[in-house]
Short mmCIF file of C-alpha atoms and ligand atoms in Angstrom, two decimals:
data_model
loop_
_atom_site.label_atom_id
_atom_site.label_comp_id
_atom_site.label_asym_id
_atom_site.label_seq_id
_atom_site.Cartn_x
_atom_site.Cartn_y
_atom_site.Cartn_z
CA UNK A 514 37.75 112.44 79.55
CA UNK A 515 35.90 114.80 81.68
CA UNK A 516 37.96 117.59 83.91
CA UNK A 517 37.32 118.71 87.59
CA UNK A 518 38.89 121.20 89.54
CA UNK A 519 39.89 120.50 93.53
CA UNK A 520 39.82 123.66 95.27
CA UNK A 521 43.22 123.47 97.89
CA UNK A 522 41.51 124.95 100.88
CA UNK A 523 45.36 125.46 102.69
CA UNK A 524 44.83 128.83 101.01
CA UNK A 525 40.87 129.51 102.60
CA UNK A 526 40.15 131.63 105.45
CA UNK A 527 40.86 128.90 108.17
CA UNK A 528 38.19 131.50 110.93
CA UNK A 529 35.44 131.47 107.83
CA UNK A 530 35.93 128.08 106.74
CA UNK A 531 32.24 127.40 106.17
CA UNK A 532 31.48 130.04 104.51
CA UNK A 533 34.70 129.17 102.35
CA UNK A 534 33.35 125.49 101.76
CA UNK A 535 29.74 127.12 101.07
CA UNK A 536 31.46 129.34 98.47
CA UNK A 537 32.91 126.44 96.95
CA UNK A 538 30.27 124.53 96.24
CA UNK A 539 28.03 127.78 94.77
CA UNK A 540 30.92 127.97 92.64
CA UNK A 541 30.87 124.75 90.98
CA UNK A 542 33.60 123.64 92.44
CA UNK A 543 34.12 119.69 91.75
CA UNK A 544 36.07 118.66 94.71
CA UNK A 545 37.78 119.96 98.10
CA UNK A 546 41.60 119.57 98.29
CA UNK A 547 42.76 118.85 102.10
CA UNK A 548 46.58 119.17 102.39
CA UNK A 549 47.80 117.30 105.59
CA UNK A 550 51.30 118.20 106.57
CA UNK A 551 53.16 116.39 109.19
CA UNK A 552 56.35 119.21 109.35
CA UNK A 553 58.99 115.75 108.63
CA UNK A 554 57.78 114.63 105.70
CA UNK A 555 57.44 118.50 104.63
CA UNK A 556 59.00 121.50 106.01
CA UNK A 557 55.30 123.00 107.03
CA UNK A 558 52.42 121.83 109.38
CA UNK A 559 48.75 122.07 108.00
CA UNK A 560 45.64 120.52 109.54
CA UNK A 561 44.14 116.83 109.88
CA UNK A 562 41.48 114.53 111.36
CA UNK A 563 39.55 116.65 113.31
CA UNK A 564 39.39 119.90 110.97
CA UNK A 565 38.40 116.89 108.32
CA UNK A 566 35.70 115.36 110.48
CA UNK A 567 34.05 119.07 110.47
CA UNK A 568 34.27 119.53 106.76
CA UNK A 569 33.30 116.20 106.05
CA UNK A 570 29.56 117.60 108.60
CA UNK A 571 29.40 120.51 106.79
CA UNK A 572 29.69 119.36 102.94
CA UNK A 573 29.08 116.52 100.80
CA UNK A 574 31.97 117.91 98.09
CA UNK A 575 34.18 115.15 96.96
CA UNK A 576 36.97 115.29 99.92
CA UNK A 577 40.21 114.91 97.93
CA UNK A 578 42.67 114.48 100.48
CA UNK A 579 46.56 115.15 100.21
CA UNK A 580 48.44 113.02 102.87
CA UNK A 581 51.87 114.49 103.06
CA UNK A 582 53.28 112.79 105.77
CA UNK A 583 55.78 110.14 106.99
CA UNK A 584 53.75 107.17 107.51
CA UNK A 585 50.62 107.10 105.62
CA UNK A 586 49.53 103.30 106.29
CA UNK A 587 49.34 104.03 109.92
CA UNK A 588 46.34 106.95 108.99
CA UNK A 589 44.66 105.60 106.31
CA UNK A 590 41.62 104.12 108.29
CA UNK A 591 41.56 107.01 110.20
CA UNK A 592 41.09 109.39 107.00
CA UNK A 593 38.61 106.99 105.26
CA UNK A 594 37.00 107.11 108.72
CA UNK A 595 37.18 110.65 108.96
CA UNK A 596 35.50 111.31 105.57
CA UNK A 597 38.02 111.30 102.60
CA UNK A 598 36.97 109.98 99.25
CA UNK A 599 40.12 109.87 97.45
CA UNK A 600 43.63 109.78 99.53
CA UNK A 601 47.08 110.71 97.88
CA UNK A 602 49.79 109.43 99.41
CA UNK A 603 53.33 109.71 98.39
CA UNK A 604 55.47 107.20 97.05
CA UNK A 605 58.82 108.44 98.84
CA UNK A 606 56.89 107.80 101.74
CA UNK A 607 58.51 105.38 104.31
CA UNK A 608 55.30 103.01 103.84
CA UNK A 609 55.20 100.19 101.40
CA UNK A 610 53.42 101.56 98.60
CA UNK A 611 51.30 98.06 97.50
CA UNK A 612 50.22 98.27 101.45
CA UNK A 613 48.76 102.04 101.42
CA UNK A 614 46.62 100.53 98.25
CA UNK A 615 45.50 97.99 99.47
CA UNK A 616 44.67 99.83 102.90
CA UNK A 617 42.99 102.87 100.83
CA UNK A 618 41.06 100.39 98.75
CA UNK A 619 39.83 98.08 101.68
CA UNK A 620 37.67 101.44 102.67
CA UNK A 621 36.26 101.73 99.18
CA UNK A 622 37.89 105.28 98.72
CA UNK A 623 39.88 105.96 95.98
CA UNK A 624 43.52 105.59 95.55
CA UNK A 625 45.79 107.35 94.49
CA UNK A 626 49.93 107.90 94.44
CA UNK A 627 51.58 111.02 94.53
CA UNK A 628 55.07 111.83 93.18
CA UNK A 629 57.29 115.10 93.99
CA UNK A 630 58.80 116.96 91.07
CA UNK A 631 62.37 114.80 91.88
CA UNK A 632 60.23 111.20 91.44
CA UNK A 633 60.57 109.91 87.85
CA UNK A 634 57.30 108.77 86.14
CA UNK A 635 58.22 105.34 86.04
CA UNK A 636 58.07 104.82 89.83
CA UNK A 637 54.48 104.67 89.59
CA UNK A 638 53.81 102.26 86.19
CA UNK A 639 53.85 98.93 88.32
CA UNK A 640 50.83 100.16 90.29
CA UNK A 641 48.80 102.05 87.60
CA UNK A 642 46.21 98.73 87.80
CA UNK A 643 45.78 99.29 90.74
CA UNK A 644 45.05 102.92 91.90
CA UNK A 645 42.16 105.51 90.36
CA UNK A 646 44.48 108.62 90.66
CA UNK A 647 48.14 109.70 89.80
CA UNK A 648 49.16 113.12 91.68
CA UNK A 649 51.74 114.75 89.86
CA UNK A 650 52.77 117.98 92.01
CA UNK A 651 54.03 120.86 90.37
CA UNK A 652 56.04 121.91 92.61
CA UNK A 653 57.90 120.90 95.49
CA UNK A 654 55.45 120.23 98.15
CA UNK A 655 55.14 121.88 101.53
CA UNK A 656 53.51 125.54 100.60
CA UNK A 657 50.62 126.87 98.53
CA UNK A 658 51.49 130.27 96.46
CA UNK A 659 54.30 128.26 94.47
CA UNK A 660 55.43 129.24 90.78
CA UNK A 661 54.46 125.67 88.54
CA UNK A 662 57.63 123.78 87.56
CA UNK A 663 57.32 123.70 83.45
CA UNK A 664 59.47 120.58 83.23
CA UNK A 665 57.12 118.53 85.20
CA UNK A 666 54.95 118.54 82.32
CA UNK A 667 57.35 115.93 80.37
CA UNK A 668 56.28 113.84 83.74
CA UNK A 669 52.18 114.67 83.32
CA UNK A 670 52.79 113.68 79.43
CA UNK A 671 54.56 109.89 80.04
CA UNK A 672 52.22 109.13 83.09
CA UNK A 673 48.98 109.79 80.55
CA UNK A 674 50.82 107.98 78.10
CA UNK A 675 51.40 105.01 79.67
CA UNK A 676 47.99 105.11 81.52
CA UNK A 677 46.02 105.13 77.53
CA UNK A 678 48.81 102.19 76.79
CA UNK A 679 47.00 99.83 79.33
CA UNK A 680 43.90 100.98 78.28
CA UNK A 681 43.18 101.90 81.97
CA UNK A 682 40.85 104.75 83.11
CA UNK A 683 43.14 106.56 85.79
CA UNK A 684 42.96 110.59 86.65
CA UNK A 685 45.87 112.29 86.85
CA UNK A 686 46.03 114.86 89.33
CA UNK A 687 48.12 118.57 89.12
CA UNK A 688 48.91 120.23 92.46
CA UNK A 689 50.96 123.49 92.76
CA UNK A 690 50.75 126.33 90.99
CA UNK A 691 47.67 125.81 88.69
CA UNK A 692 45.91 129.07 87.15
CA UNK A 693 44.51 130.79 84.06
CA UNK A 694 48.50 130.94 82.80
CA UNK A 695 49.13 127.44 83.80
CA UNK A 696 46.59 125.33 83.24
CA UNK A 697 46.01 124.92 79.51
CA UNK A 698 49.79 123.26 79.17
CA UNK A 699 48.98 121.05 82.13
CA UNK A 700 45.38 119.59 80.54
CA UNK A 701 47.30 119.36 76.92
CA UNK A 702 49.69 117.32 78.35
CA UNK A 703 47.04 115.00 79.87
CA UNK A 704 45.92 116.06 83.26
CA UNK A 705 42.39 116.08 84.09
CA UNK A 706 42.15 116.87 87.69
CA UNK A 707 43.61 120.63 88.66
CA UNK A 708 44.16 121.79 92.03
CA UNK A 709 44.19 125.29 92.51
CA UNK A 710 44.77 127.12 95.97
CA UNK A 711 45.78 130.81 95.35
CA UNK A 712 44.61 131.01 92.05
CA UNK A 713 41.20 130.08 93.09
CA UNK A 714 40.83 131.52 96.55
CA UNK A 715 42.16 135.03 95.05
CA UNK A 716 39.71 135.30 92.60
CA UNK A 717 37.42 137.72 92.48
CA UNK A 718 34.88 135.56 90.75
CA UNK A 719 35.93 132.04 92.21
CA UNK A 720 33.24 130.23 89.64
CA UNK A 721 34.78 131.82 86.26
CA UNK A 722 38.28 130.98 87.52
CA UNK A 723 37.02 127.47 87.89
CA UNK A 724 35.38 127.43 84.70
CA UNK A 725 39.04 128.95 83.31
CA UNK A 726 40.82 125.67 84.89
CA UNK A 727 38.43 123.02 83.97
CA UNK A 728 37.52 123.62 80.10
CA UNK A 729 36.77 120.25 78.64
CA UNK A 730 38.84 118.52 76.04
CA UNK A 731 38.46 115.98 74.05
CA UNK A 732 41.12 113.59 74.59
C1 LIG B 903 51.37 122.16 98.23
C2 LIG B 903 49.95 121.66 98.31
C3 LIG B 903 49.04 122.26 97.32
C4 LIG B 903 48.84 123.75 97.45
C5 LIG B 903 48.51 124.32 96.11
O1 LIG B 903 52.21 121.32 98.91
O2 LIG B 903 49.94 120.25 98.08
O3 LIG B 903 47.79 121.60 97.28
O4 LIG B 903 47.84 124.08 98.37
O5 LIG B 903 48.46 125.70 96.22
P1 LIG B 903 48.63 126.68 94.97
O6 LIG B 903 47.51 126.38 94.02
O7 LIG B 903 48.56 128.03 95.59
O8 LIG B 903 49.97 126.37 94.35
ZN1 LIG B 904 48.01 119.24 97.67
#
Protein backbone atom coordinates (compact mmCIF):
# COMPACT_ATOMS: atom_id res chain seq x y z
CA UNK A 1 0.00 0.00 0.00
CA UNK A 2 1.75 3.09 -0.96
CA UNK A 3 1.65 6.36 1.55
CA UNK A 4 1.18 10.11 0.62
CA UNK A 5 1.24 13.01 2.64
CA UNK A 6 -1.55 16.06 2.12
CA UNK A 7 -0.02 19.16 3.15
CA UNK A 8 -3.16 21.23 5.23
CA UNK A 9 -2.48 24.60 3.75
CA UNK A 10 -5.01 26.30 6.76
CA UNK A 11 -1.57 26.59 8.37
CA UNK A 12 0.38 28.41 4.98
CA UNK A 13 1.02 31.97 4.67
CA UNK A 14 -2.51 32.90 3.25
CA UNK A 15 -0.40 36.68 1.57
CA UNK A 16 2.43 34.08 0.04
CA UNK A 17 0.22 31.41 -0.90
CA UNK A 18 1.99 30.68 -4.19
CA UNK A 19 5.02 30.61 -3.13
CA UNK A 20 3.59 28.21 -0.29
CA UNK A 21 1.96 25.88 -3.05
CA UNK A 22 5.40 26.22 -5.11
CA UNK A 23 7.19 25.06 -1.94
CA UNK A 24 5.00 22.23 -1.74
CA UNK A 25 5.38 20.73 -4.69
CA UNK A 26 9.57 21.18 -4.62
CA UNK A 27 9.06 19.35 -1.57
CA UNK A 28 7.52 16.29 -2.74
CA UNK A 29 4.60 16.90 -1.36
CA UNK A 30 1.79 14.29 -2.65
CA UNK A 31 -1.30 16.26 -2.26
CA UNK A 32 -2.80 19.79 -1.07
CA UNK A 33 -5.23 19.64 1.90
CA UNK A 34 -8.06 22.52 1.55
CA UNK A 35 -10.03 22.82 4.83
CA UNK A 36 -13.44 24.59 4.14
CA UNK A 37 -15.13 25.79 7.26
CA UNK A 38 -18.59 27.08 7.27
CA UNK A 39 -18.39 28.55 11.26
CA UNK A 40 -21.98 26.10 12.00
CA UNK A 41 -20.83 23.04 11.18
CA UNK A 42 -17.42 24.09 13.04
CA UNK A 43 -16.72 26.75 15.44
CA UNK A 44 -14.09 28.51 12.81
CA UNK A 45 -14.38 30.02 9.23
CA UNK A 46 -11.61 29.06 6.62
CA UNK A 47 -11.70 29.69 2.87
CA UNK A 48 -13.67 28.16 -0.26
CA UNK A 49 -14.52 28.35 -3.97
CA UNK A 50 -12.80 31.16 -5.06
CA UNK A 51 -9.37 30.80 -3.03
CA UNK A 52 -9.81 27.02 -4.63
CA UNK A 53 -10.38 28.19 -8.19
CA UNK A 54 -6.84 30.11 -7.78
CA UNK A 55 -4.99 27.14 -6.43
CA UNK A 56 -6.53 24.87 -8.66
CA UNK A 57 -4.62 27.89 -11.78
CA UNK A 58 -1.66 27.81 -10.04
CA UNK A 59 -0.95 23.89 -9.38
CA UNK A 60 -1.70 20.63 -10.71
CA UNK A 61 -1.09 18.91 -6.93
CA UNK A 62 -3.76 16.48 -6.12
CA UNK A 63 -6.49 19.01 -4.47
CA UNK A 64 -7.65 17.01 -1.43
CA UNK A 65 -10.42 18.92 -0.22
CA UNK A 66 -11.94 18.91 3.43
CA UNK A 67 -15.65 20.06 3.30
CA UNK A 68 -16.55 20.87 6.84
CA UNK A 69 -19.73 22.30 6.51
CA UNK A 70 -23.52 21.94 7.02
CA UNK A 71 -24.77 20.94 3.75
CA UNK A 72 -22.28 19.37 1.58
CA UNK A 73 -24.69 18.05 -1.35
CA UNK A 74 -25.67 21.55 -2.08
CA UNK A 75 -21.54 22.33 -2.95
CA UNK A 76 -20.40 19.38 -4.32
CA UNK A 77 -20.67 20.42 -8.09
CA UNK A 78 -19.42 23.54 -7.23
CA UNK A 79 -16.05 22.00 -5.66
CA UNK A 80 -15.66 19.36 -8.45
CA UNK A 81 -16.21 22.45 -10.63
CA UNK A 82 -13.89 24.44 -8.83
CA UNK A 83 -11.01 21.91 -9.05
CA UNK A 84 -11.09 19.27 -6.19
CA UNK A 85 -9.99 15.75 -6.86
CA UNK A 86 -10.99 14.05 -3.81
CA UNK A 87 -13.88 15.69 -1.45
CA UNK A 88 -14.37 14.63 2.32
CA UNK A 89 -17.43 15.23 3.58
CA UNK A 90 -18.71 14.38 6.95
CA UNK A 91 -21.08 11.89 7.87
CA UNK A 92 -22.81 13.96 10.82
CA UNK A 93 -23.48 16.19 8.15
CA UNK A 94 -27.23 17.13 7.69
CA UNK A 95 -26.97 15.62 3.98
CA UNK A 96 -27.86 12.09 3.15
CA UNK A 97 -24.68 10.43 3.04
CA UNK A 98 -25.54 7.77 -0.15
CA UNK A 99 -26.53 11.31 -1.96
CA UNK A 100 -23.04 13.24 -1.36
CA UNK A 101 -21.56 9.81 -3.07
CA UNK A 102 -23.29 9.60 -5.54
CA UNK A 103 -23.04 13.52 -6.22
CA UNK A 104 -19.04 13.33 -5.64
CA UNK A 105 -18.85 10.33 -7.93
CA UNK A 106 -21.11 11.72 -10.81
CA UNK A 107 -17.98 14.34 -11.26
CA UNK A 108 -15.47 11.52 -11.41
CA UNK A 109 -13.62 12.87 -8.21
CA UNK A 110 -13.01 10.81 -5.52
CA UNK A 111 -15.07 10.14 -2.53
CA UNK A 112 -14.58 10.05 0.48
CA UNK A 113 -16.42 10.16 4.23
CA UNK A 114 -15.13 11.77 7.09
CA UNK A 115 -15.85 10.92 10.75
CA UNK A 116 -15.08 13.20 13.99
CA UNK A 117 -13.30 11.59 16.89
CA UNK A 118 -17.14 11.08 18.63
CA UNK A 119 -18.35 8.94 15.22
CA UNK A 120 -17.89 5.19 15.79
CA UNK A 121 -16.17 3.24 12.94
CA UNK A 122 -19.08 1.38 12.09
CA UNK A 123 -21.02 4.39 10.74
CA UNK A 124 -19.07 4.21 7.73
CA UNK A 125 -18.94 0.08 6.87
CA UNK A 126 -22.27 0.22 4.75
CA UNK A 127 -20.62 2.63 2.30
CA UNK A 128 -16.98 1.34 2.20
CA UNK A 129 -18.03 -0.10 -1.61
CA UNK A 130 -18.69 2.73 -2.46
CA UNK A 131 -16.21 5.60 -1.61
CA UNK A 132 -12.11 5.67 -2.40
CA UNK A 133 -11.28 7.43 0.98
CA UNK A 134 -12.12 7.13 4.78
CA UNK A 135 -11.06 10.45 6.80
CA UNK A 136 -10.50 9.63 10.22
CA UNK A 137 -9.69 13.10 12.09
CA UNK A 138 -7.60 13.10 14.95
CA UNK A 139 -8.93 15.51 16.58
CA UNK A 140 -11.93 17.42 16.91
CA UNK A 141 -12.25 19.44 13.86
CA UNK A 142 -12.38 23.20 13.53
CA UNK A 143 -8.47 24.31 14.17
CA UNK A 144 -5.04 23.29 12.92
CA UNK A 145 -2.17 23.20 15.81
CA UNK A 146 -4.26 20.39 17.70
CA UNK A 147 -2.56 17.66 20.06
CA UNK A 148 -3.60 13.96 18.10
CA UNK A 149 -6.24 12.06 20.09
CA UNK A 150 -4.32 8.48 20.85
CA UNK A 151 -7.63 6.65 21.20
CA UNK A 152 -8.69 7.38 17.74
CA UNK A 153 -6.23 4.97 16.66
CA UNK A 154 -8.54 1.89 17.90
CA UNK A 155 -10.93 3.77 15.14
CA UNK A 156 -7.92 3.95 12.22
CA UNK A 157 -7.26 0.08 13.24
CA UNK A 158 -11.19 -1.37 12.74
CA UNK A 159 -11.80 0.94 9.63
CA UNK A 160 -8.45 -0.82 7.89
CA UNK A 161 -9.67 -3.90 9.18
CA UNK A 162 -12.79 -4.07 7.83
CA UNK A 163 -11.68 -2.33 4.55
CA UNK A 164 -8.84 -5.69 3.92
CA UNK A 165 -12.13 -7.90 5.04
CA UNK A 166 -13.95 -6.86 1.73
CA UNK A 167 -10.98 -7.09 -0.04
CA UNK A 168 -11.56 -3.42 -1.15
CA UNK A 169 -8.75 -0.92 -2.01
CA UNK A 170 -9.88 2.23 0.10
CA UNK A 171 -7.28 5.02 1.67
CA UNK A 172 -7.74 5.97 4.88
CA UNK A 173 -7.08 9.40 5.62
CA UNK A 174 -5.47 11.04 9.22
CA UNK A 175 -6.19 14.74 9.83
CA UNK A 176 -5.10 16.59 13.04
CA UNK A 177 -2.18 16.51 14.68
CA UNK A 178 0.13 14.36 12.43
CA UNK A 179 4.10 14.73 12.92
CA UNK A 180 7.44 12.98 13.37
CA UNK A 181 5.93 11.86 17.11
CA UNK A 182 2.65 10.93 15.69
CA UNK A 183 2.77 9.45 12.69
CA UNK A 184 4.44 6.05 12.96
CA UNK A 185 1.34 4.79 15.41
CA UNK A 186 -1.10 6.26 12.91
CA UNK A 187 0.52 4.25 9.59
CA UNK A 188 0.90 0.95 12.01
CA UNK A 189 -2.49 1.08 12.67
CA UNK A 190 -3.37 1.30 8.94
CA UNK A 191 -3.50 4.79 7.65
CA UNK A 192 -1.92 5.62 4.50
CA UNK A 193 -2.81 9.13 3.75
CA UNK A 194 -1.35 11.83 6.55
CA UNK A 195 -2.29 15.30 6.70
CA UNK A 196 -0.02 17.48 8.30
CA UNK A 197 -0.55 21.38 8.78
CA UNK A 198 1.81 22.68 11.57
CA UNK A 199 4.04 19.98 11.53
CA UNK A 200 4.77 20.51 7.95
CA UNK A 201 4.48 24.23 7.46
CA UNK A 202 6.92 24.67 10.64
CA UNK A 203 9.54 22.77 9.34
CA UNK A 204 12.56 23.97 8.62
CA UNK A 205 13.16 21.46 5.89
CA UNK A 206 9.43 20.89 4.70
CA UNK A 207 10.74 17.84 2.23
CA UNK A 208 12.52 15.69 5.16
CA UNK A 209 9.46 16.25 7.35
CA UNK A 210 7.47 14.83 4.52
CA UNK A 211 9.74 12.11 3.94
CA UNK A 212 9.44 11.57 8.08
CA UNK A 213 5.43 11.22 7.60
CA UNK A 214 5.25 9.15 4.55
CA UNK A 215 7.87 6.15 5.06
CA UNK A 216 6.51 3.21 3.18
CA UNK A 217 5.29 0.03 4.74
CA UNK A 218 4.56 -2.97 3.71
CA UNK A 219 1.16 -3.79 4.65
C1 LIG B 1 -8.67 20.62 11.35
C2 LIG B 1 -8.30 20.47 9.90
C3 LIG B 1 -6.94 19.95 9.67
C4 LIG B 1 -5.83 20.82 10.19
C5 LIG B 1 -4.65 19.97 10.53
O1 LIG B 1 -10.03 20.75 11.47
O2 LIG B 1 -9.21 19.56 9.27
O3 LIG B 1 -6.71 19.62 8.32
O4 LIG B 1 -5.45 21.81 9.28
O5 LIG B 1 -3.68 20.77 11.13
P1 LIG B 1 -2.53 20.18 12.06
O6 LIG B 1 -1.71 19.24 11.22
O7 LIG B 1 -1.79 21.40 12.49
O8 LIG B 1 -3.20 19.45 13.20
ZN1 LIG C 1 -8.69 18.75 7.27
Amino acid sequence: MKNYVSASVLSADMLELKNEIKKLEQSNIDMLHFDVMDGIFVDNITFGLPVLRQVRAATDMTLDVHLMITDPLKYIDNFADFGADIISFHIESESDTMSVIKAIKAKRIKASIAIRPATPAESVYEFLPFVDMILVMTVEPGFGGQSFIPETLDKVRAVRERIRELGLEVDVEVDGGINSDTAAAVRAAGANVLVSGSFLFGAQDMAAASESLRKDISC
